[in-house]
Tab-separated table of C-alpha atoms and ligand atoms in Angstrom:
chain	number	residue	atom	x	y	z
A	1404	MET	CA	89.775	172.511	34.286
A	1405	ASN	CA	88.880	170.355	37.457
A	1406	VAL	CA	91.513	167.461	37.896
A	1407	CYS	CA	91.587	164.556	40.111
A	1408	VAL	CA	94.725	162.457	40.959
A	1409	ILE	CA	94.119	158.810	41.947
A	1410	GLY	CA	96.448	157.219	44.395
A	1411	SER	CA	97.657	158.010	47.926
A	1412	GLY	CA	101.509	157.815	47.923
A	1413	GLY	CA	104.448	160.246	47.504
A	1414	ARG	CA	104.253	159.789	43.878
A	1415	GLU	CA	100.759	161.170	43.767
A	1416	HIS	CA	101.560	164.105	46.321
A	1417	SER	CA	104.254	165.254	43.982
A	1418	ILE	CA	101.876	165.064	40.908
A	1419	CYS	CA	99.459	167.146	42.797
A	1420	PHE	CA	102.220	169.717	43.776
A	1421	LYS	CA	103.060	169.805	40.117
A	1422	ILE	CA	99.649	170.116	38.674
A	1423	LYS	CA	98.696	172.867	41.497
A	1424	GLN	CA	101.139	174.975	39.510
A	1425	SER	CA	99.325	174.797	36.280
A	1426	LYS	CA	97.575	177.754	34.840
A	1427	LYS	CA	94.923	175.529	33.327
A	1428	LEU	CA	93.756	174.150	36.850
A	1429	ASN	CA	90.562	175.206	38.489
A	1430	ASN	CA	90.171	172.803	41.338
A	1431	LEU	CA	92.382	169.820	42.307
A	1432	PHE	CA	91.327	166.614	43.964
A	1433	CYS	CA	93.113	163.594	45.284
A	1434	MET	CA	91.400	160.097	45.621
A	1435	PRO	CA	91.885	159.123	48.302
A	1436	GLY	CA	95.141	161.078	49.000
A	1437	ASN	CA	96.961	161.458	52.393
A	1438	ALA	CA	97.594	164.105	54.905
A	1439	GLY	CA	99.965	165.968	52.529
A	1440	THR	CA	97.631	166.084	49.638
A	1441	SER	CA	95.033	167.328	51.880
A	1442	GLU	CA	97.016	170.522	52.342
A	1443	ILE	CA	97.104	171.543	48.767
A	1444	CYS	CA	93.862	169.832	47.279
A	1445	LYS	CA	90.672	168.287	48.401
A	1446	ASN	CA	90.856	164.529	49.298
A	1447	LEU	CA	87.929	162.541	48.167
A	1448	ASN	CA	87.553	159.465	50.396
A	1449	VAL	CA	87.009	156.765	47.845
A	1450	ASP	CA	87.994	153.029	47.520
A	1451	ILE	CA	89.913	153.132	44.293
A	1452	SER	CA	89.501	149.618	43.690
A	1453	ASN	CA	85.802	150.256	43.085
A	1454	PHE	CA	85.475	151.964	39.654
A	1455	ASN	CA	81.948	152.791	40.213
A	1456	GLN	CA	82.641	154.667	43.338
A	1457	ILE	CA	85.425	156.648	41.507
A	1458	TYR	CA	83.059	157.542	38.718
A	1459	SER	CA	80.282	158.835	41.159
A	1460	SER	CA	82.854	160.925	42.991
A	1461	ILE	CA	84.143	162.385	39.680
A	1462	LYS	CA	80.542	163.200	38.544
A	1463	LYS	CA	79.703	164.653	42.002
A	1464	ASN	CA	82.825	167.010	41.900
A	1465	SER	CA	82.461	167.972	38.311
A	1466	ILE	CA	85.973	166.562	37.621
A	1467	ASP	CA	87.058	166.893	33.831
A	1468	LEU	CA	90.334	164.727	33.988
A	1469	ALA	CA	91.770	161.993	36.100
A	1470	ILE	CA	95.428	161.119	36.518
A	1471	ILE	CA	96.082	157.670	37.417
A	1472	GLY	CA	99.062	157.154	39.748
A	1473	PRO	CA	99.479	153.361	40.556
A	1474	GLU	CA	99.607	150.452	38.362
A	1475	ILE	CA	96.619	148.273	39.742
A	1476	PRO	CA	93.650	150.449	38.458
A	1477	LEU	CA	95.534	150.682	35.228
A	1478	VAL	CA	96.091	146.862	34.679
A	1479	ASN	CA	92.321	146.371	35.802
A	1480	GLY	CA	91.169	148.611	33.149
A	1481	ILE	CA	90.253	152.005	34.874
A	1482	VAL	CA	91.118	153.935	31.580
A	1483	ASP	CA	88.667	151.867	29.510
A	1484	PHE	CA	85.988	152.290	32.168
A	1485	LEU	CA	86.314	156.094	32.530
A	1486	GLU	CA	86.643	156.675	28.848
A	1487	LYS	CA	83.473	154.769	28.054
A	1488	LYS	CA	81.808	157.406	30.345
A	1489	LYS	CA	83.407	160.201	28.326
A	1490	ILE	CA	85.777	161.201	31.373
A	1491	LYS	CA	89.250	162.207	30.141
A	1492	VAL	CA	91.771	159.952	31.804
A	1493	PHE	CA	95.590	159.926	31.583
A	1494	GLY	CA	97.393	156.523	31.461
A	1495	PRO	CA	97.422	153.435	29.275
A	1496	ASN	CA	94.374	151.337	28.655
A	1497	LYS	CA	93.894	147.591	29.888
A	1498	LYS	CA	95.427	146.138	26.628
A	1499	ALA	CA	98.302	148.523	26.696
A	1500	ALA	CA	98.752	148.105	30.474
A	1501	GLN	CA	99.887	144.515	30.095
A	1502	LEU	CA	103.378	145.595	29.418
A	1503	GLU	CA	103.584	145.689	33.280
A	1504	GLY	CA	100.603	143.490	34.026
A	1505	SER	CA	102.130	140.458	32.206
A	1506	LYS	CA	105.976	139.832	31.966
A	1507	ILE	CA	105.035	137.375	29.184
A	1508	PHE	CA	103.374	139.959	27.049
A	1509	MET	CA	106.301	142.165	27.640
A	1510	LYS	CA	108.813	139.459	26.709
A	1511	ASN	CA	106.921	138.476	23.609
A	1512	LEU	CA	106.828	142.021	22.386
A	1513	CYS	CA	110.632	142.243	22.952
A	1514	ASN	CA	110.950	138.948	20.976
A	1515	LYS	CA	108.801	140.156	18.219
A	1516	PHE	CA	110.509	143.647	17.672
A	1517	ASN	CA	114.100	142.631	18.571
A	1518	ILE	CA	114.269	144.765	21.896
A	1519	PRO	CA	117.249	143.828	23.847
A	1520	SER	CA	116.370	142.198	27.167
A	1521	ALA	CA	117.459	138.965	29.127
A	1522	GLN	CA	117.057	135.648	27.317
A	1523	HIS	CA	113.972	133.973	28.965
A	1524	PHE	CA	111.788	130.825	28.972
A	1525	SER	CA	108.171	130.662	29.870
A	1526	ILE	CA	107.571	127.715	32.044
A	1527	SER	CA	104.587	125.494	31.792
A	1528	SER	CA	105.230	122.595	34.156
A	1529	VAL	CA	107.591	121.415	36.702
A	1530	GLU	CA	109.147	118.877	34.186
A	1531	HIS	CA	109.527	121.692	31.675
A	1532	ALA	CA	111.318	123.719	34.503
A	1533	LYS	CA	113.728	120.866	35.060
A	1534	THR	CA	114.730	120.630	31.421
A	1535	VAL	CA	115.131	124.388	31.047
A	1536	LEU	CA	117.206	124.738	34.163
A	1537	LYS	CA	119.766	122.024	33.033
A	1538	LYS	CA	120.676	124.341	30.123
A	1539	MET	CA	121.008	127.450	32.374
A	1540	GLU	CA	123.885	128.937	34.280
A	1541	THR	CA	123.424	130.337	37.878
A	1542	PRO	CA	122.408	132.987	38.993
A	1543	ILE	CA	118.971	132.270	37.493
A	1544	VAL	CA	116.079	134.866	37.777
A	1545	VAL	CA	112.545	133.581	38.488
A	1546	LYS	CA	109.783	135.958	37.972
A	1547	SER	CA	106.060	135.652	38.271
A	1548	ASP	CA	104.006	136.824	35.246
A	1549	GLY	CA	101.666	139.015	36.863
A	1550	LEU	CA	101.686	142.066	39.388
A	1551	ALA	CA	103.347	141.130	42.664
A	1552	ALA	CA	103.865	144.338	44.341
A	1553	GLY	CA	107.543	144.295	43.879
A	1554	LYS	CA	107.853	140.710	45.236
A	1555	GLY	CA	107.552	138.802	41.875
A	1556	VAL	CA	111.389	138.493	41.363
A	1557	THR	CA	113.854	136.203	42.874
A	1558	ILE	CA	117.480	135.896	41.907
A	1559	CYS	CA	118.454	132.221	42.674
A	1560	ASN	CA	122.060	131.204	43.148
A	1561	SER	CA	121.325	127.615	42.695
A	1562	LYS	CA	119.153	125.472	40.226
A	1563	GLU	CA	117.495	123.900	43.367
A	1564	ALA	CA	116.321	127.151	44.817
A	1565	ALA	CA	115.162	128.166	41.405
A	1566	LEU	CA	113.152	125.072	41.184
A	1567	ILE	CA	111.523	125.702	44.575
A	1568	ASP	CA	110.617	129.071	43.732
A	1569	ILE	CA	109.117	128.154	40.438
A	1570	ILE	CA	107.067	125.360	41.869
A	1571	SER	CA	105.524	127.815	44.466
A	1572	ILE	CA	104.664	130.236	41.630
A	1573	LEU	CA	103.053	127.421	39.521
A	1574	ASN	CA	101.072	126.329	42.794
A	1575	GLY	CA	99.647	129.880	43.150
A	1576	LYS	CA	101.904	131.935	45.368
A	1577	PHE	CA	100.738	135.020	43.631
A	1578	THR	CA	96.974	135.619	42.999
A	1579	SER	CA	97.522	137.801	39.938
A	1580	SER	CA	99.005	134.884	37.986
A	1581	ASN	CA	100.433	131.285	38.371
A	1582	GLN	CA	102.384	131.573	35.304
A	1583	VAL	CA	106.263	131.935	35.515
A	1584	ILE	CA	109.213	132.863	33.546
A	1585	ILE	CA	113.005	132.410	34.164
A	1586	GLU	CA	115.538	134.567	32.831
A	1587	GLU	CA	119.421	134.759	32.467
A	1588	PHE	CA	120.907	137.167	35.052
A	1589	LEU	CA	121.907	140.426	33.680
A	1590	GLU	CA	125.141	142.071	34.707
A	1591	GLY	CA	125.565	146.011	34.964
A	1592	GLU	CA	123.956	148.772	36.836
A	1593	GLU	CA	120.265	149.793	36.627
A	1594	ALA	CA	118.801	152.946	35.795
A	1595	SER	CA	115.268	154.178	34.990
A	1596	TYR	CA	114.316	155.923	31.854
A	1597	PHE	CA	110.858	157.816	31.395
A	1598	VAL	CA	109.042	158.870	28.414
A	1599	LEU	CA	105.745	160.474	27.853
A	1600	THR	CA	103.902	159.196	24.750
A	1601	ASP	CA	100.599	159.776	23.085
A	1602	GLY	CA	101.011	156.493	21.054
A	1603	ARG	CA	103.007	157.827	18.218
A	1604	ASN	CA	104.989	160.770	19.442
A	1605	PHE	CA	107.162	160.573	22.519
A	1606	LYS	CA	109.089	162.943	24.758
A	1607	GLN	CA	111.915	161.990	27.099
A	1608	ILE	CA	110.637	162.826	30.563
A	1609	GLY	CA	113.658	162.335	32.614
A	1610	THR	CA	116.114	159.913	34.065
A	1611	ALA	CA	116.366	158.737	37.576
A	1612	GLN	CA	118.228	156.229	39.777
A	1613	ASP	CA	116.462	154.598	42.551
A	1614	HIS	CA	117.781	152.726	45.720
A	1615	LYS	CA	115.654	149.699	46.098
A	1616	ARG	CA	117.086	147.963	49.074
A	1617	ILE	CA	116.333	148.961	52.674
A	1618	GLY	CA	119.705	149.078	54.089
A	1619	GLU	CA	122.782	151.495	53.456
A	1620	ASN	CA	125.180	150.575	50.886
A	1621	ASP	CA	122.316	149.110	48.885
A	1622	THR	CA	121.881	145.999	51.103
A	1623	GLY	CA	119.074	144.153	52.718
A	1624	LEU	CA	115.437	143.409	51.545
A	1625	ASN	CA	114.088	144.927	48.604
A	1626	THR	CA	111.617	147.761	48.990
A	1627	GLY	CA	109.352	149.996	46.765
A	1628	GLY	CA	112.227	152.427	46.910
A	1629	MET	CA	114.230	154.130	49.808
A	1630	GLY	CA	115.194	157.242	47.689
A	1631	ALA	CA	116.133	158.395	44.262
A	1632	TYR	CA	117.961	161.113	42.345
A	1633	SER	CA	117.701	162.598	38.933
A	1634	PRO	CA	119.336	162.926	36.466
A	1635	SER	CA	120.818	159.467	36.179
A	1636	LEU	CA	124.492	159.759	35.703
A	1637	LEU	CA	124.703	156.319	33.915
A	1638	ILE	CA	122.669	157.550	30.889
A	1639	ASN	CA	124.891	159.756	28.672
A	1640	LYS	CA	124.042	160.978	25.320
A	1641	ASN	CA	125.594	157.857	23.622
A	1642	VAL	CA	123.549	155.430	25.943
A	1643	GLU	CA	120.443	157.494	25.624
A	1644	LYS	CA	120.637	157.294	21.761
A	1645	LYS	CA	120.678	153.520	22.015
A	1646	ILE	CA	117.817	153.328	24.722
A	1647	ILE	CA	115.769	155.437	22.259
A	1648	GLU	CA	116.625	153.574	19.262
A	1649	LYS	CA	116.797	149.980	20.404
A	1650	ILE	CA	114.176	150.176	23.127
A	1651	ILE	CA	111.671	153.051	23.280
A	1652	ILE	CA	110.909	153.385	19.575
A	1653	PRO	CA	110.458	149.564	18.781
A	1654	THR	CA	108.262	149.471	21.827
A	1655	ILE	CA	106.098	152.416	20.911
A	1656	THR	CA	105.734	151.392	17.096
A	1657	GLY	CA	105.346	147.715	18.057
A	1658	MET	CA	102.434	148.335	20.423
A	1659	GLU	CA	100.885	150.137	17.617
A	1660	LYS	CA	101.251	147.456	15.283
A	1661	ILE	CA	99.877	144.817	17.540
A	1662	GLY	CA	96.966	146.848	18.105
A	1663	CYS	CA	97.751	148.147	21.718
A	1664	PRO	CA	98.877	151.889	21.093
A	1665	TYR	CA	100.475	152.997	24.394
A	1666	LYS	CA	99.548	156.270	25.967
A	1667	GLY	CA	100.861	157.762	29.053
A	1668	ILE	CA	104.004	157.462	31.070
A	1669	LEU	CA	106.264	154.533	29.997
A	1670	TYR	CA	108.924	153.687	32.574
A	1671	ALA	CA	111.822	151.439	31.289
A	1672	GLY	CA	113.851	149.675	33.929
A	1673	LEU	CA	117.221	149.072	32.196
A	1674	MET	CA	120.376	147.315	32.934
A	1675	ILE	CA	123.307	148.988	31.471
A	1676	ASN	CA	126.614	147.155	30.991
A	1677	LYS	CA	129.557	148.792	29.163
A	1678	GLY	CA	127.255	151.325	27.738
A	1679	GLU	CA	124.714	148.863	26.291
A	1680	PRO	CA	121.146	149.044	27.491
A	1681	LYS	CA	119.006	146.011	28.079
A	1682	LEU	CA	115.468	146.254	29.182
A	1683	ILE	CA	114.749	144.577	32.422
A	1684	GLU	CA	111.041	145.528	32.864
A	1685	TYR	CA	108.367	148.124	31.768
A	1686	ASN	CA	106.160	149.984	34.334
A	1687	ILE	CA	103.229	151.717	33.063
A	1688	ARG	CA	103.252	154.713	35.469
A	1689	PHE	CA	105.829	156.814	37.230
A	1690	GLY	CA	108.019	155.071	39.725
A	1691	ASP	CA	107.578	155.946	43.319
A	1692	PRO	CA	109.904	157.728	44.509
A	1693	GLU	CA	111.262	158.524	41.228
A	1694	CYS	CA	108.236	160.684	40.177
A	1695	GLN	CA	109.011	163.087	43.071
A	1696	VAL	CA	112.359	163.966	41.605
A	1697	LEU	CA	110.956	164.292	38.228
A	1698	MET	CA	108.058	166.450	39.087
A	1699	MET	CA	110.487	168.814	40.888
A	1700	ARG	CA	112.913	169.211	38.130
A	1701	MET	CA	110.231	169.568	35.359
A	1702	LYS	CA	109.816	173.288	34.303
A	1703	ASP	CA	106.836	173.007	32.083
A	1704	ASP	CA	103.131	173.064	32.727
A	1705	PHE	CA	102.530	169.160	33.288
A	1706	LEU	CA	98.826	169.574	33.061
A	1707	GLU	CA	99.147	170.960	29.400
A	1708	LEU	CA	101.544	168.102	28.466
A	1709	ILE	CA	98.923	165.514	29.720
A	1710	GLU	CA	96.132	167.342	27.808
A	1711	SER	CA	98.400	167.052	24.678
A	1712	THR	CA	99.119	163.424	25.332
A	1713	ILE	CA	95.354	162.734	25.457
A	1714	ASN	CA	94.685	164.673	22.229
A	1715	ASN	CA	97.673	163.160	20.373
A	1716	LYS	CA	99.453	166.481	20.166
A	1717	LEU	CA	102.621	165.776	22.157
A	1718	ASP	CA	104.708	166.754	18.904
A	1719	ASN	CA	104.012	170.329	19.749
A	1720	HIS	CA	105.840	170.376	23.017
A	1721	ASP	CA	109.390	170.560	24.307
A	1722	ILE	CA	110.011	169.609	27.902
A	1723	ASN	CA	112.454	171.585	29.945
A	1724	TRP	CA	114.102	170.638	33.045
A	1725	SER	CA	116.105	172.285	35.905
A	1726	GLN	CA	119.709	172.389	35.405
A	1727	HIS	CA	120.232	171.227	38.962
A	1728	PRO	CA	119.853	167.743	40.197
A	1729	CYS	CA	117.125	166.555	42.780
A	1730	ILE	CA	117.132	164.039	45.508
A	1731	THR	CA	114.352	162.375	47.439
A	1732	ILE	CA	114.860	160.528	50.736
A	1733	VAL	CA	112.291	158.162	51.722
A	1734	ALA	CA	111.559	157.942	55.511
A	1735	ALA	CA	109.857	154.814	56.487
A	1736	SER	CA	108.480	153.079	59.585
A	1737	GLU	CA	111.155	150.871	61.083
A	1738	GLY	CA	110.489	147.416	60.179
A	1739	TYR	CA	109.424	148.091	56.533
A	1740	PRO	CA	109.464	146.239	54.245
A	1741	GLU	CA	108.354	143.629	56.688
A	1742	LYS	CA	106.108	144.235	59.882
A	1743	TYR	CA	105.962	147.740	61.346
A	1744	GLU	CA	103.791	149.803	63.615
A	1745	ASN	CA	101.212	152.351	62.237
A	1746	LEU	CA	99.623	155.429	63.644
A	1747	GLN	CA	102.666	157.143	65.458
A	1748	GLU	CA	102.186	160.675	65.841
A	1749	ILE	CA	104.553	162.732	63.598
A	1750	GLU	CA	105.863	165.895	65.258
A	1751	ASN	CA	107.758	168.840	63.933
A	1752	LEU	CA	106.608	168.202	60.357
A	1753	PRO	CA	107.120	171.287	58.335
A	1754	ASN	CA	104.474	172.178	55.751
A	1755	ASN	CA	103.767	175.020	53.398
A	1756	PHE	CA	107.040	175.043	51.760
A	1757	LYS	CA	107.253	178.400	49.755
A	1758	ASP	CA	110.540	177.283	48.063
A	1759	LYS	CA	109.633	175.128	45.078
A	1760	ASN	CA	112.953	173.436	45.303
A	1761	VAL	CA	112.455	171.980	48.861
A	1762	GLN	CA	109.366	169.803	49.538
A	1763	MET	CA	108.278	167.166	52.143
A	1764	PHE	CA	106.111	164.849	50.170
A	1765	HIS	CA	103.730	162.587	52.169
A	1766	ALA	CA	103.269	158.924	51.413
A	1767	GLY	CA	101.744	156.966	54.313
A	1768	THR	CA	100.185	159.724	56.431
A	1769	ILE	CA	96.891	160.211	57.852
A	1770	LYS	CA	95.438	163.379	59.728
A	1771	LYS	CA	93.238	163.005	62.777
A	1772	ASN	CA	91.978	165.955	64.773
A	1773	LYS	CA	94.741	168.270	63.161
A	1774	LYS	CA	97.416	165.959	64.253
A	1775	ILE	CA	99.451	163.826	61.537
A	1776	PHE	CA	100.167	160.098	62.139
A	1777	SER	CA	102.190	157.548	60.300
A	1778	ASN	CA	100.010	155.357	58.090
A	1779	GLY	CA	102.226	152.916	55.949
A	1780	GLY	CA	105.545	151.539	55.500
A	1781	ARG	CA	107.011	154.492	53.552
A	1782	VAL	CA	105.777	157.737	55.286
A	1783	LEU	CA	107.597	160.788	54.019
A	1784	ASN	CA	109.811	161.942	50.999
A	1785	SER	CA	112.280	164.881	51.582
A	1786	THR	CA	112.879	166.125	48.298
A	1787	VAL	CA	115.375	168.946	47.503
A	1788	ILE	CA	117.079	170.531	44.394
A	1789	GLN	CA	120.436	172.045	44.816
A	1790	PRO	CA	123.346	172.801	42.703
A	1791	THR	CA	124.865	169.413	43.452
A	1792	ILE	CA	123.558	166.035	44.720
A	1793	LYS	CA	125.771	166.395	47.604
A	1794	LEU	CA	124.232	169.464	48.741
A	1795	ALA	CA	120.735	168.087	48.036
A	1796	GLN	CA	121.455	165.189	50.238
A	1797	LYS	CA	122.641	167.311	53.062
A	1798	LYS	CA	119.537	169.520	53.007
A	1799	ALA	CA	117.147	166.538	52.484
A	1800	LEU	CA	118.729	164.819	55.548
A	1801	GLU	CA	118.481	168.090	57.729
A	1802	LEU	CA	114.905	168.145	56.902
A	1803	LEU	CA	114.206	164.634	58.130
A	1804	ASP	CA	116.446	164.860	61.153
A	1805	ASP	CA	114.160	167.381	62.300
A	1806	VAL	CA	110.808	165.538	61.999
A	1807	ASN	CA	110.099	163.117	64.819
A	1808	TRP	CA	108.018	159.960	65.317
A	1809	LYS	CA	108.725	156.783	67.267
A	1810	ASN	CA	109.885	154.419	64.698
A	1811	LYS	CA	111.235	156.822	61.898
A	1812	TYR	CA	114.031	155.184	59.690
A	1813	TYR	CA	115.726	156.414	56.742
A	1814	ARG	CA	119.006	155.766	54.635
A	1815	ARG	CA	121.759	158.514	54.858
A	1816	ASP	CA	123.441	157.446	51.714
A	1817	ILE	CA	120.859	158.057	49.083
A	1818	GLY	CA	122.711	159.086	46.002
A	1819	TRP	CA	126.121	157.633	47.116
A	1820	ARG	CA	127.150	156.690	43.595
A	1821	ALA	CA	126.510	160.099	42.137
A	1822	ILE	CA	128.376	161.705	45.122
A	1823	LYS	CA	131.399	159.419	44.781
B	1262	AMP	P1	111.403	143.638	37.824
B	1262	AMP	O1	110.296	143.715	38.778
B	1262	AMP	O2	111.519	142.788	36.759
B	1262	AMP	O3	111.904	144.990	37.734
B	1262	AMP	O4	112.797	143.044	38.712
B	1262	AMP	C1	113.045	143.590	40.127
B	1262	AMP	C2	114.521	143.744	40.121
B	1262	AMP	O5	115.096	142.363	39.985
B	1262	AMP	C3	115.142	144.636	39.127
B	1262	AMP	O6	115.131	145.855	39.524
B	1262	AMP	C4	116.690	144.052	39.235
B	1262	AMP	O7	117.227	144.646	40.171
B	1262	AMP	C5	116.389	142.507	39.276
B	1262	AMP	N1	116.328	141.832	37.989
B	1262	AMP	C6	115.163	141.598	37.357
B	1262	AMP	N2	115.533	140.998	36.158
B	1262	AMP	C7	116.697	140.635	36.295
B	1262	AMP	C8	117.655	140.142	35.400
B	1262	AMP	N3	117.480	139.456	34.307
B	1262	AMP	N4	119.097	140.243	35.616
B	1262	AMP	C9	119.456	140.862	36.741
B	1262	AMP	N5	118.689	141.457	37.669
B	1262	AMP	C10	117.291	141.306	37.317
B	1263	LIG	N1	110.617	152.571	42.640
B	1263	LIG	C1	110.215	151.666	41.848
B	1263	LIG	C2	108.811	151.624	41.267
B	1263	LIG	O1	107.935	152.493	41.439
B	1263	LIG	O2	108.264	150.554	40.531
C-alpha cells in the first residue's frame, strides 16, 4: 500500500517512523513533512490547507491511504473531501471533528449523555456574561468556542478579568468563532487518554502525560507541549475503568446516536481529582508530543490497525505495548512560544538511529543544500525508551546536549512527577 502522512511536526515524523515498519507498506510520503521525514520517506511539497492540491498530489503519486495528523484539515472536512473522491483516509469526518472544533458542541454532548465535565455556560452577550459571572466563584475559565491554536483558554482569578476576556472573544479575538463559554475551574492533575475507534469498537491506545508550560517546574507560558511521557502514572486500573465507562463509551455511543459516528484517534484531556476523572476537552487527533511516545511504545503494526479502523474491524485486534516507559523532550527555539529566530543551522544532529528505542524526531526543521536549519518554535523531539523514566530522561537529555544551534532551548525536568 502507498501511504501519505499529512502534517509537518514531530507527531507526523513519529507516525512516519511507525508506519515505515509496517509489512503492508510499499511507499511512504509525507505532506509537506520536514527535514526528518525526508530521511525516511518522500516529502511532497503541498499546501495542506488546499484540498485540491492534496488530491492532485495523491493521484500523481498513486497514494492509497492518507493519515491526517493535525486538527485544522480535519475540522475543515478533509476526510469528507477525500472520501468523496474514493481515497481511503484515517481521521474523523467534518461533523465528528466538531468534538474539537466546537467546545459548545462537545459540552452539549456531555450534557446530553451525562459525561462528567466542568459545569459551563454558553455566553450570548455582555449582559448575559455579567449575570452569569455573579453566580460563579473564582477562578473562572473562559474559553473560545472554536480552534485557537492552544490560545483559546484563559484561567481568570477575578470576575473583572473574566469579563474583559469574554468581551474580547465576543468582539472577534479569534477568527474561528466569536462564541464563548465560561466554566467552573477544576482542581486536580491532568492526564491524557487515547483511544482508537471505528465508530463502534474502540481500543485503548495509550496514556501519556504532557508538560504544557515553557519553564521548568511547569511554570511560564503555555506551549503546544515541551515534553511528554507514557504511560501516565495517574491512570491506574480503577481510574481507567471510570474513564472508559463514564467518558469514552458514552461519547462513542452518543456520537453514533446523534448521527456523527466517530472514526479515528480520540484524545481525551482529563482532570483527575481523588481518583475521579472529568473531561476537560476532546482532541480529534494525536497530541504532539504525546504521539511520539505512543508510536515508540506501540508494538503492533499501526498501518494494519488503521486499515481495520477504516473497515470497521477493530474488534479483531489487541494492541500491545512496550513494558518500558518512553519520554520525549522537546527542543525549541529560544523565545518560543513568543517571538523567536528561525533558520539557524543545526549541527551535530544524529540521524539514522538503528535502535528503535532511541529516536530524534524532527518538528520545525528544514533541509537546504544538505544542511539542516531550525524552522519553527518546536524543533526537535529527543525520544527514548528505557527501563525507567529516569534513565530515559537522562539519555534523551544527553542526545540534545550534543546537538547545537544558536538558540536551542529545552527543559531538563520533563517527567519530574514520575521520577519523584
Ligand atoms: P483546553 O484547550 O480546553 O484543553 O484547555 C487548555 C488547558 O486549560 C487545559 O489543559 C487545562 O490545563 C486548562 N483548563 C481548561 N479547562 C479547565 C477547567 N475547567 N478547569 C481547570 N483547568 C482547565
Ligand atoms: N500536546 C497537546 C496537544 O497536542 O494538543
